[in-house]
GROMACS .gro file of C-alpha atoms in nm:
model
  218
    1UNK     CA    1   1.971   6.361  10.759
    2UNK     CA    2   1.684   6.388  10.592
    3UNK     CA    3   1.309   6.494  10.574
    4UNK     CA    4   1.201   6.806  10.893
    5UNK     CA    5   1.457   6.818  11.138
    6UNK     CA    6   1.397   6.874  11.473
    7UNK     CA    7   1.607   7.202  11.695
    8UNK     CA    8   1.737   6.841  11.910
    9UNK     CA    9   1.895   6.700  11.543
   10UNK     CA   10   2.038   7.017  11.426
   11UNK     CA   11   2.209   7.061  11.778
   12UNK     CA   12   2.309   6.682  11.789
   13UNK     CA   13   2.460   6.762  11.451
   14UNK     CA   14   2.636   7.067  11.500
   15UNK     CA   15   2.800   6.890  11.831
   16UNK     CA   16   2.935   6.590  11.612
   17UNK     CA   17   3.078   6.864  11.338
   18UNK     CA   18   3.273   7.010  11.629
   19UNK     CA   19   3.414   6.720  11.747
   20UNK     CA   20   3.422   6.507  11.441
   21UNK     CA   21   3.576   6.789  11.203
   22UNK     CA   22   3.749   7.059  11.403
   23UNK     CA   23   3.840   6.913  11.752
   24UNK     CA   24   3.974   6.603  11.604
   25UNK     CA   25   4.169   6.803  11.328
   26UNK     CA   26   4.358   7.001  11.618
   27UNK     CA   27   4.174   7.287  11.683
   28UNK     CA   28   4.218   7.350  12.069
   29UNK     CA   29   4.152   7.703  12.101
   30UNK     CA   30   3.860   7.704  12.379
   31UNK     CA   31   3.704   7.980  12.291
   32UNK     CA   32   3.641   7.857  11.924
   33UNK     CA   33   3.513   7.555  12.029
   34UNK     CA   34   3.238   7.748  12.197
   35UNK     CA   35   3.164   7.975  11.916
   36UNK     CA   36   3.150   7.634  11.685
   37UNK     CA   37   2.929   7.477  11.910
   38UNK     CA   38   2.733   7.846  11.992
   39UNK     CA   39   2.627   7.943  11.657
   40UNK     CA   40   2.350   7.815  11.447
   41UNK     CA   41   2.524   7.711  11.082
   42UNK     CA   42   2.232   7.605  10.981
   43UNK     CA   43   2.034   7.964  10.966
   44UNK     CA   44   2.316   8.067  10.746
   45UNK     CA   45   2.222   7.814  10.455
   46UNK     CA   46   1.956   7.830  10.190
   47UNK     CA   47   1.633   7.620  10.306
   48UNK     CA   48   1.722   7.375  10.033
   49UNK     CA   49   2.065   7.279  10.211
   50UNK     CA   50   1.982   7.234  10.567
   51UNK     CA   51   2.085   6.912  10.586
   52UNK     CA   52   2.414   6.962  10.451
   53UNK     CA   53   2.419   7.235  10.739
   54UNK     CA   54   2.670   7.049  10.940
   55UNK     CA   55   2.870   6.890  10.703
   56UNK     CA   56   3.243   6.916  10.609
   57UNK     CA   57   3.275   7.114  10.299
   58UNK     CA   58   3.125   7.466  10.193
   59UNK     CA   59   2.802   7.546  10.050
   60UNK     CA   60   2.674   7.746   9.764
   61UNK     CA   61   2.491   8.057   9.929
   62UNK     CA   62   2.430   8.219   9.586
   63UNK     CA   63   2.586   8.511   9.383
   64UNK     CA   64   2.870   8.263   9.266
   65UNK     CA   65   2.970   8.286   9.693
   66UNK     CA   66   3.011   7.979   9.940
   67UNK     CA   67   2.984   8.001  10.291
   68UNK     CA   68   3.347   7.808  10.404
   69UNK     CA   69   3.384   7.430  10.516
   70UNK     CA   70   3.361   7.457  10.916
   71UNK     CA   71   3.733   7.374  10.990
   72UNK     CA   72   3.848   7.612  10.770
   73UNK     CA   73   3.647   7.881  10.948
   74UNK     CA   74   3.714   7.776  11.247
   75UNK     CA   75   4.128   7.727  11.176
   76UNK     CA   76   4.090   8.134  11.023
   77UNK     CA   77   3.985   8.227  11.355
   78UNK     CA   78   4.227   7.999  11.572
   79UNK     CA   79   4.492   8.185  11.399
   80UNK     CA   80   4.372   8.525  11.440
   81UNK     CA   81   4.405   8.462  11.823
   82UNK     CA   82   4.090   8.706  11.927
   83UNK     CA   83   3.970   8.788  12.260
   84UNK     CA   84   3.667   8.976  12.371
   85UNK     CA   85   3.939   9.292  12.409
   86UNK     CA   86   3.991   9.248  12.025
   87UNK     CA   87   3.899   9.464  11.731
   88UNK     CA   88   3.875   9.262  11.429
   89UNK     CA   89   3.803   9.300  11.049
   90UNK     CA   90   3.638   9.047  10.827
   91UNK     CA   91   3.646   9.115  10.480
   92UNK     CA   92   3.356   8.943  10.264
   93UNK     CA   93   3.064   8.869  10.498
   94UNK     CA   94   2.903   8.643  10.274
   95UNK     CA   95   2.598   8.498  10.439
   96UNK     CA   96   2.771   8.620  10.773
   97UNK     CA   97   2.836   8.275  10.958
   98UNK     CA   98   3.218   8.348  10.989
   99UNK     CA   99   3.133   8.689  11.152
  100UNK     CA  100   2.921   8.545  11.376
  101UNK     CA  101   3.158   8.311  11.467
  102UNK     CA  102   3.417   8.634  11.497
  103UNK     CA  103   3.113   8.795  11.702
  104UNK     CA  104   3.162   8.515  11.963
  105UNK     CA  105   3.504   8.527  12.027
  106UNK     CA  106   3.635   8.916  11.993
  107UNK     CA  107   3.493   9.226  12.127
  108UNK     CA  108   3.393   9.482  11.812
  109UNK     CA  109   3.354   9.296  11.492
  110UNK     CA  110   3.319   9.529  11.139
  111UNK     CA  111   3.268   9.415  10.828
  112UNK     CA  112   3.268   9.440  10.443
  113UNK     CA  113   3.057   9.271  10.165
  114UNK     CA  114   3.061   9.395   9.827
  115UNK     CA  115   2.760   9.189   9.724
  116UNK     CA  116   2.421   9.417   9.870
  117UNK     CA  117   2.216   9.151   9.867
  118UNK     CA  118   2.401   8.929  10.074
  119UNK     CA  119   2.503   9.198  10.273
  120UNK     CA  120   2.152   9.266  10.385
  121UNK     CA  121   2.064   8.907  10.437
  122UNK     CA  122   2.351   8.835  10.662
  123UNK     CA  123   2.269   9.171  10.866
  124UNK     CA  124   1.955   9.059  10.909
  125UNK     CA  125   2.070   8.701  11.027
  126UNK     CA  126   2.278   8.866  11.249
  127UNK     CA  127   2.038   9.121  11.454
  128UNK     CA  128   1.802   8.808  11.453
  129UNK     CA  129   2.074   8.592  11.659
  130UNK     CA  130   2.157   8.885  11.875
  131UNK     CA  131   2.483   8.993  11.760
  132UNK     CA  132   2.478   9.366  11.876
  133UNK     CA  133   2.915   9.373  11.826
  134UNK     CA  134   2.889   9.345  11.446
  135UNK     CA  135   2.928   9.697  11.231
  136UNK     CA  136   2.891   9.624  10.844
  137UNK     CA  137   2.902   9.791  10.530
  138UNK     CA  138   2.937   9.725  10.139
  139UNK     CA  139   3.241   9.815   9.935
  140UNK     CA  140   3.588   9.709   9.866
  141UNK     CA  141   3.683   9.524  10.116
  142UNK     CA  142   4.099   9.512   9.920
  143UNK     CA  143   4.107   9.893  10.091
  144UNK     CA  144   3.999   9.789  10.452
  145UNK     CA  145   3.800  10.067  10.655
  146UNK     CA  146   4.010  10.299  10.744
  147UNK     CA  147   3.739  10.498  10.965
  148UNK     CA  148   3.799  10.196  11.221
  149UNK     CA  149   4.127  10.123  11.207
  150UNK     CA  150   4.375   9.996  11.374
  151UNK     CA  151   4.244   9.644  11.379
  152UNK     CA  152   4.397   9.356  11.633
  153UNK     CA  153   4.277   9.138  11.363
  154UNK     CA  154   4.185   9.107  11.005
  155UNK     CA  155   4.018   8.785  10.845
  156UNK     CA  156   3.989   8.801  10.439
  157UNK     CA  157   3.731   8.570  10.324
  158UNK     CA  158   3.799   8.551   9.971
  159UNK     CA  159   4.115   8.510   9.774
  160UNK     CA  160   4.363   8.771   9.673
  161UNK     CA  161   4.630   8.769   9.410
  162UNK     CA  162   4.874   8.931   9.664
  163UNK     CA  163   4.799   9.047  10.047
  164UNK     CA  164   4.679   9.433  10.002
  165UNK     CA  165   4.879   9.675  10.133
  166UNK     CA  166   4.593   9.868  10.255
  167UNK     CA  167   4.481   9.564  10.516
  168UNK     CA  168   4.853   9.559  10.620
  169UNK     CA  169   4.891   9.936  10.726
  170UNK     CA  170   4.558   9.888  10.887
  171UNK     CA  171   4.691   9.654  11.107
  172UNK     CA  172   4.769   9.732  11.468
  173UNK     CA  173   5.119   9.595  11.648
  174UNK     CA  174   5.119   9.362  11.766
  175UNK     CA  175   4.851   9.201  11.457
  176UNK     CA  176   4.738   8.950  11.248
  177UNK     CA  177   4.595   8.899  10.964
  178UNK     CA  178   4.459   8.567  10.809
  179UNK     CA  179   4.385   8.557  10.386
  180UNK     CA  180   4.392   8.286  10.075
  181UNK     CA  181   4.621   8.441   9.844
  182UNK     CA  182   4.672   8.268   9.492
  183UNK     CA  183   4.577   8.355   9.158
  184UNK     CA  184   4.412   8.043   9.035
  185UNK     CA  185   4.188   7.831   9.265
  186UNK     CA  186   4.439   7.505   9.275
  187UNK     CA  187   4.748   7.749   9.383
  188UNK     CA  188   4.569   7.922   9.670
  189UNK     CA  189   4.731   7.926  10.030
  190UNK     CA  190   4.637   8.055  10.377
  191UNK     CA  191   4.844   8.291  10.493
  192UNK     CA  192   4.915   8.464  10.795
  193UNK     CA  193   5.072   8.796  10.824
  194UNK     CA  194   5.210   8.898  11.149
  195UNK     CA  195   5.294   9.298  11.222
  196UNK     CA  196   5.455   9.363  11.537
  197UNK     CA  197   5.754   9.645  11.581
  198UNK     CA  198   5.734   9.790  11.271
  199UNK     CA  199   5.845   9.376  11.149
  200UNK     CA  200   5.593   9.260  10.877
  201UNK     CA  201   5.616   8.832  10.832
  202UNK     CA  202   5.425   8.570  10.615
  203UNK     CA  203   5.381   8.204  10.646
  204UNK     CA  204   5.183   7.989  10.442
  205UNK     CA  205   4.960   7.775  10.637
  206UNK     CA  206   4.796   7.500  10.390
  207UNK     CA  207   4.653   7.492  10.048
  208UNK     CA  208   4.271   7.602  10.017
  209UNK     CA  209   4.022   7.697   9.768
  210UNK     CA  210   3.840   8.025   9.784
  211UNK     CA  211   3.638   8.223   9.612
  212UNK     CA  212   3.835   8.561   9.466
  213UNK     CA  213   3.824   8.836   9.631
  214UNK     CA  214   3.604   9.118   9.416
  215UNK     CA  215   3.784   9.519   9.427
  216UNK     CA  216   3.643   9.823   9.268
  217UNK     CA  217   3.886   9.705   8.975
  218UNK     CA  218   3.761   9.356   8.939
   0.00000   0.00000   0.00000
């Protein structure tokens, strides 16, 4: 794509991201579809990388931060199985396209950015679309919110050395929560954390490469 693009291109191409990238990779989970083919990637991008909008791989949104590859954004919130009964927690809002996407599919939405600036952008994104579920706020997003909790779901957008205990107690039963853990960028891997009867598990889902995830400490 190149040159002005038209509302009709940007729609055509966020259809053929859906199915090209994240239908065809195995994501079946309806209601993600939707929110795929619902929200507007492309307002969540600087001007100068609309038409990489739609494709397969993340994008510099500044402040050393990416907003995520589609798949991988929309595999996070596969796994976090939300419904619109669902309370969920997103840690890192970034430029706020993954809580949009969480916005679609769940019922109350809060979340953290440490970053100001990008905190207010992606607010402001957000009350532009519509999204009156979303409740943000900047700080360190390692110690959850505890105001809020319990949470049916948590999704941690930024790599952490180890899964924080904090986001763990925070957790309701049954709940899940989805994060990169790794040290270095080439170790990282998804994993999900399951908490249901007082049982805590981990699985590691596939390798990926995220940003880290800043604390008060870091």
């Amino acid at each position: 794509m190149s040159g002005r693009l038209t509302d009709t291109q940007l729609i055509s191409a966020r259809m053929r991201m859906v199915d090209e990238q994240i239908a065809r990779r195995g994501i079946y989970d309806q209601a993600v579809l939707a929110a795929m083919r619902t929200v507007p990637r492309h307002e969540f991008v600087r001007p100068e990388d609309l038409a990489q909008a739609y494709g397969d791989h993340p994008l510099s949104i500044g402040h050393d931060q990416t907003i995520s590859q589609p798949y991988v954004v929309a595999s996070m919130t596969q796994e976090l199985g939300a419904n619109k009964n669902s309370r969920i927690l997103e840690i890192g809002t970034g430029c706020g396209y993954q809580t949009a996407i969480l916005a679609e599919v769940a019922g109350l939405v809060y979340t953290i950015e440490c970053i100001p600036e990008l905190f207010r952008a992606a607010m402001s994104r957000l009350v532009k679309l519509g999204y009156n579920n979303v409740t943000g706020t900047v700080g360190d997003g390692s110690r959850g919110w505890s105001e809020h909790a319990p949470f049916d779901g948590i999704l941690v957008a930024a790599a952490a050395a180890e899964v924080p205990d904090a986001l763990v107690d925070q957790l309701a039963e049954p709940g899940r929560l989805i994060i990169p853990v790794g040290r270095h960028l080439l170790d990282q891997q998804l994993v999900l954390v399951k908490k249901s009867e007082g049982q805590v598990s981990q699985t590691a889902l596939y390798g990926v490469r995220f940003v880290p995830l800043r604390t008060s400490e870091s």
